[in-house]
Tab-separated table of C-alpha atoms in Angstrom:
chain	number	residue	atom	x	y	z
A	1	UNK	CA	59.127	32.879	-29.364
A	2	UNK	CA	58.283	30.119	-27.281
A	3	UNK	CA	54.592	30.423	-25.726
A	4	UNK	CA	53.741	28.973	-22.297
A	5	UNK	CA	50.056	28.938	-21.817
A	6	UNK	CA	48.196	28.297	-18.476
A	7	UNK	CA	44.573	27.807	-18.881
A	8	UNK	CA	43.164	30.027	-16.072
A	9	UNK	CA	44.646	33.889	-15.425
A	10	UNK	CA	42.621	33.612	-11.988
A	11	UNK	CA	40.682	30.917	-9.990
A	12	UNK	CA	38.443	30.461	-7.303
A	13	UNK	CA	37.492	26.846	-5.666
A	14	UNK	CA	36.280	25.811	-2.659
A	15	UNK	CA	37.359	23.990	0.100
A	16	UNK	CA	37.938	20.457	-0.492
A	17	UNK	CA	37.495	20.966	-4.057
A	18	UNK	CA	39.812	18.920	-6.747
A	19	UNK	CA	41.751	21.856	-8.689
A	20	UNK	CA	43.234	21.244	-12.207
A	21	UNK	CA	45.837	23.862	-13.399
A	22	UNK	CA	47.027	23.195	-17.071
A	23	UNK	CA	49.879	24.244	-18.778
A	24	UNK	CA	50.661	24.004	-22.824
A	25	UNK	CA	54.110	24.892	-24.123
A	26	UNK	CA	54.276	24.933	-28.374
A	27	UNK	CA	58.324	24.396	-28.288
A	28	UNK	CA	58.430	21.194	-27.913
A	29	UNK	CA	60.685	21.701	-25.053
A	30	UNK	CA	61.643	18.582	-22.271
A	31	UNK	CA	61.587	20.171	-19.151
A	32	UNK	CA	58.842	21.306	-17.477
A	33	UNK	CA	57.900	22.811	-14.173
A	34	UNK	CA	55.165	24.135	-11.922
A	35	UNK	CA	55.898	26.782	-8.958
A	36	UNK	CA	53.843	28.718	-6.656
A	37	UNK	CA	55.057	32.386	-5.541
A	38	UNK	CA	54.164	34.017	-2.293
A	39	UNK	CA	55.291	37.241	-0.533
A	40	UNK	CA	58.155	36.756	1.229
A	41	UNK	CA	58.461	33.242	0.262
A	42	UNK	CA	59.929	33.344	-3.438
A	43	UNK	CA	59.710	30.885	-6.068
A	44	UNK	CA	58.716	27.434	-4.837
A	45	UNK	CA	59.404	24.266	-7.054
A	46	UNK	CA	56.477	21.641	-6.432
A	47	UNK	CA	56.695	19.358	-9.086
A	48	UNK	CA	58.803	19.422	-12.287
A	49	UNK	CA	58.996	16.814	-15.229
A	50	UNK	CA	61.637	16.115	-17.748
A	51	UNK	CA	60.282	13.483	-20.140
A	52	UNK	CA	56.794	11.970	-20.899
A	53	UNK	CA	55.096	10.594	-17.952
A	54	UNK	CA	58.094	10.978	-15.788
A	55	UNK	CA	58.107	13.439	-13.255
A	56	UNK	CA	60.143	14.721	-10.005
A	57	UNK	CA	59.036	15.931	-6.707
A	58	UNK	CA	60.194	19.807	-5.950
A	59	UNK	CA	60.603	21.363	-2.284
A	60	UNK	CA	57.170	21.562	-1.413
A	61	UNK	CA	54.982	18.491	-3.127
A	62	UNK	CA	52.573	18.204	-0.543
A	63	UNK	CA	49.069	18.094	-1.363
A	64	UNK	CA	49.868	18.109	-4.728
A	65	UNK	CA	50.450	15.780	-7.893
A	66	UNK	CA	50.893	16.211	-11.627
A	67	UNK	CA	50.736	14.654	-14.728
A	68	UNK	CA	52.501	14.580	-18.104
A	69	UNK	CA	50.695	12.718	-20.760
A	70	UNK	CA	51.965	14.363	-23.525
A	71	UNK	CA	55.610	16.632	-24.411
A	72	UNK	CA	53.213	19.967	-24.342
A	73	UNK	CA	51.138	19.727	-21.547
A	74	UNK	CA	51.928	19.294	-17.826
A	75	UNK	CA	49.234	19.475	-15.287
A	76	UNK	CA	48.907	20.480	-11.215
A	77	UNK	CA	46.606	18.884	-9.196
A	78	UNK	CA	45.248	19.952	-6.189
A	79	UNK	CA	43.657	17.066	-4.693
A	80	UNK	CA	41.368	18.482	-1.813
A	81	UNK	CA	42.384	22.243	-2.007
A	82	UNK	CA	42.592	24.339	1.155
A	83	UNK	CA	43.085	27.335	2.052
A	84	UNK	CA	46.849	27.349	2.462
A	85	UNK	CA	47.226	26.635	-1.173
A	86	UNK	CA	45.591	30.260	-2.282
A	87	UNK	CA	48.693	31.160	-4.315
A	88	UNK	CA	50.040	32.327	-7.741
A	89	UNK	CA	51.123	29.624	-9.717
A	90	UNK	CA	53.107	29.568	-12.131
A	91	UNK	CA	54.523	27.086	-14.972
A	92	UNK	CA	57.886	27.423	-17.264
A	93	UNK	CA	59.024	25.117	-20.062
A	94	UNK	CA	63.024	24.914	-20.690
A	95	UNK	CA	64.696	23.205	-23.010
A	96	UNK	CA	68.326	23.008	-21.578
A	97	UNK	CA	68.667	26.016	-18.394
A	98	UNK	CA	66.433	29.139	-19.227
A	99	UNK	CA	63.160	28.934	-18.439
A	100	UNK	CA	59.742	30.731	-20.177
A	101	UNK	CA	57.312	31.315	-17.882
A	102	UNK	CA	52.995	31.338	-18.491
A	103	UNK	CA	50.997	34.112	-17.528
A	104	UNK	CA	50.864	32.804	-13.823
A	105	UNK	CA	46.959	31.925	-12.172
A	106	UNK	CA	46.158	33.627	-9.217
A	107	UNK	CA	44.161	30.551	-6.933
A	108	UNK	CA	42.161	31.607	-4.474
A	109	UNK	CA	40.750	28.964	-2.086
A	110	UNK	CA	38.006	30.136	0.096
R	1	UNK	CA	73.002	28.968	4.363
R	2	UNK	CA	70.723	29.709	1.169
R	3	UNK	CA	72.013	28.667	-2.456
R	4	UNK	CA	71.434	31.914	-4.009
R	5	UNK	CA	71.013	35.144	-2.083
R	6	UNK	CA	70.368	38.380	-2.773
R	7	UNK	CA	69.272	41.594	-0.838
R	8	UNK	CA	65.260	41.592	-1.004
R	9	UNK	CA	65.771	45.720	-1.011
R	10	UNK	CA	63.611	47.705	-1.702
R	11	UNK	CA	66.352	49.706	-3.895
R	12	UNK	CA	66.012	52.657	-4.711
R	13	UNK	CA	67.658	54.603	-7.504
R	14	UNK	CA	67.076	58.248	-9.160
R	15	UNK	CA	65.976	58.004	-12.683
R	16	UNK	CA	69.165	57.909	-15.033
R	17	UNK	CA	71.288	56.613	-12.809
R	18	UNK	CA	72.677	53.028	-12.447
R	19	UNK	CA	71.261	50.124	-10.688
R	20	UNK	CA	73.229	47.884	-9.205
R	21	UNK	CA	71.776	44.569	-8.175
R	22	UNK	CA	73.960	41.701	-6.676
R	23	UNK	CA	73.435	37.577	-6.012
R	24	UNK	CA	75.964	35.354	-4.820
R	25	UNK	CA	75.721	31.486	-5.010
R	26	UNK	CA	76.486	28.742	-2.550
R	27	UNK	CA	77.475	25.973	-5.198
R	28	UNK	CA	80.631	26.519	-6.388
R	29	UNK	CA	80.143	24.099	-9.292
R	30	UNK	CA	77.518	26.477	-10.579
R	31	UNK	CA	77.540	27.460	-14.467
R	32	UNK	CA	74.478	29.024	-16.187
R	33	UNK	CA	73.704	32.604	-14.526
R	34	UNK	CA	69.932	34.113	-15.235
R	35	UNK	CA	68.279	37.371	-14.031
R	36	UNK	CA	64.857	37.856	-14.423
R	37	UNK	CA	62.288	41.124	-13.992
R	38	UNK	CA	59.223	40.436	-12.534
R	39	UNK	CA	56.448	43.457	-12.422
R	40	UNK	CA	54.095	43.242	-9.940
R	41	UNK	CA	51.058	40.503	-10.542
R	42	UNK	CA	53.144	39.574	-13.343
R	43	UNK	CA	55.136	36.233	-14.117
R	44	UNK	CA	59.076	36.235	-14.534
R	45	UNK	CA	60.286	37.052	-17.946
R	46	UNK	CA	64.282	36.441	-18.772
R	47	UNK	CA	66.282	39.439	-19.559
R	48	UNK	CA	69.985	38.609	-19.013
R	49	UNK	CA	72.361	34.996	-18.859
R	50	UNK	CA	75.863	34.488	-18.686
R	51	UNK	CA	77.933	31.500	-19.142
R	52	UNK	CA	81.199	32.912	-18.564
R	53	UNK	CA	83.528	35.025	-16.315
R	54	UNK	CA	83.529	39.185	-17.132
R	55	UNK	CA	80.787	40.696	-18.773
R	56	UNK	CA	78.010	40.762	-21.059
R	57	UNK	CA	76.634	43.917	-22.656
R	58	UNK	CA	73.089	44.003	-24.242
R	59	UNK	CA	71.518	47.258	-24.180
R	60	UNK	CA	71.242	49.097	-21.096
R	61	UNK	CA	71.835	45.944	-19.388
R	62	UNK	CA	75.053	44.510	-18.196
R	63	UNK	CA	75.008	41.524	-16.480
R	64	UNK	CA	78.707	40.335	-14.726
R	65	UNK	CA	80.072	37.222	-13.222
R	66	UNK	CA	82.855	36.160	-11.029
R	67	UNK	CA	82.978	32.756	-10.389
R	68	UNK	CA	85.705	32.568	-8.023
R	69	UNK	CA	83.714	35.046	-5.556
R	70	UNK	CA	80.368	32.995	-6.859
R	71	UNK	CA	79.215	36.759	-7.332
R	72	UNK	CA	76.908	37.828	-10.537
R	73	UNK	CA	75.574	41.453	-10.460
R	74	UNK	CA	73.089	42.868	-13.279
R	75	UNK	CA	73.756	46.743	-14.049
R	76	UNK	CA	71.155	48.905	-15.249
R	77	UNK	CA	72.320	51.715	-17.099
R	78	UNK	CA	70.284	54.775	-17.490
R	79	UNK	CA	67.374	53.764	-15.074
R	80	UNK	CA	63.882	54.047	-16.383
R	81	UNK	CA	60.413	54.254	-14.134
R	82	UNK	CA	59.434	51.173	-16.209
R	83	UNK	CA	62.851	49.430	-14.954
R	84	UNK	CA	61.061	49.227	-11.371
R	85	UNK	CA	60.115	45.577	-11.206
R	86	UNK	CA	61.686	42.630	-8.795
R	87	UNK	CA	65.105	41.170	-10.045
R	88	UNK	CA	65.505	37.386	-9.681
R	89	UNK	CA	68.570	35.613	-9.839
R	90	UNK	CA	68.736	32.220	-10.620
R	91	UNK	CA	71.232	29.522	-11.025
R	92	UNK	CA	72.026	26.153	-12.569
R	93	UNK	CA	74.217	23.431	-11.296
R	94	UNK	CA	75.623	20.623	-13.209
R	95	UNK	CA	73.320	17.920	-13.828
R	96	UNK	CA	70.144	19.882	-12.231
R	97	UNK	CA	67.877	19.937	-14.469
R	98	UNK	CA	66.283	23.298	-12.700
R	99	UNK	CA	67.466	26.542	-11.756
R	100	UNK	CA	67.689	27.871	-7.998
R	101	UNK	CA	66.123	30.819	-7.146
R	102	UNK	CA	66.760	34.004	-5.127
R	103	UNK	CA	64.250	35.484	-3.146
R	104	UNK	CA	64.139	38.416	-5.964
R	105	UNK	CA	65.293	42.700	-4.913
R	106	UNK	CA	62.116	44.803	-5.539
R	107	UNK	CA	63.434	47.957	-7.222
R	108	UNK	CA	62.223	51.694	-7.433
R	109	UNK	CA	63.563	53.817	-10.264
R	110	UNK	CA	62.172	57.327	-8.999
R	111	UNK	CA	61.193	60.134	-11.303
């Protein structure tokens, strides 16, 4: 089975802080993708990347950026968090349509 | 109008009895169906796809698709308490490289 790992299962940061969420897949699948869920809202694309240092904006990008340095790991940044940003967040991995999903971190920005 | 839709519910449905839960799509060009379960504080995990029209059988599941009414509808058949979970619907377009989202239909199985 194909294991999506994200680093943190919950997180707290401050204001202003820079945030780092990681995500490892072990599939060595192309696609990769980060979304946060809120109620009422759904499942939000932010960023997704499809290849090695190549990477696509989603719906909602703002504040945020990512990276992709190597095939199993694809990173969210939160470059001065606030408070709008407390979220789950979660990453999947696909190879061609279905996605895995991690384990989700809960982000709480106070 | 949204690319996928489906009723946010709550449904509710009597233990052993079938759940019936419905998305249609905007894109006609649409081709890769997916319904996930989602329990509460939990990620999505994949349960059902379908590539074609008619039906696909795996378990108590039953997912069904009609592209010409750009309809897919996941059965439940003998309803469990663990079956009550929010069902997401999501679809793939040609090219896309992502799936679309619905906004997920919380369901109750009650005992």
């Amino acid at each position: 089975d194909v294991k999506v790992t994200q680093s943190s299962r919950y997180l707290v940061k401050r204001t202003g802080e820079k945030v780092f969420l990681e995500c490892v897949q072990d599939m060595d699948h192309e696609n990769m993708f980060w979304y946060r869920q809120d109620p009422g809202l759904g499942l939000r694309l932010i960023y997704f990347s499809y290849d090695v240092k190549m990477k696509e904006k989603g719906d909602i990008p703002e504040g945020y950026s990512v990276s992709r340095e190597k095939k199993e790991r694809f990173s969210l940044i939160l470059e001065s968090a606030s408070t709008n940003q407390t979220s789950m967040y979660l990453c999947a991995s696909s190879l061609r349509r279905g996605y895995t999903f991690g384990s989700g971190t809960r982000l709480t920005v106070v | 109008q949204k690319e996928v839709e489906q009723n946010s519910g709550p449904l509710s449905v009597p233990e052993g009895a079938i759940a019936s839960l419905n998305c249609t799509y905007s894109d006609r060009g649409s081709q890769s169906f997916f319904w996930y379960r989602q329990y509460s504080g939990k990620s999505p995990e994949l349960i059902m796809f379908i590539y074609s029209n008619g039906d696909k059988e795996d378990g108590r599941f039953t997912a069904q698709l009609n592209k010409a009414s750009q309809y897919v509808s996941l059965l439940i058949r003998d309803s469990q308490p663990s079956d009550s979970a929010t069902y997401l619907c999501a679809v793939a377009t040609p090219g896309a490289q992502k799936l679309v989202f619905g906004q997920g239909t919380r369901l109750t199985i009650n005992p």
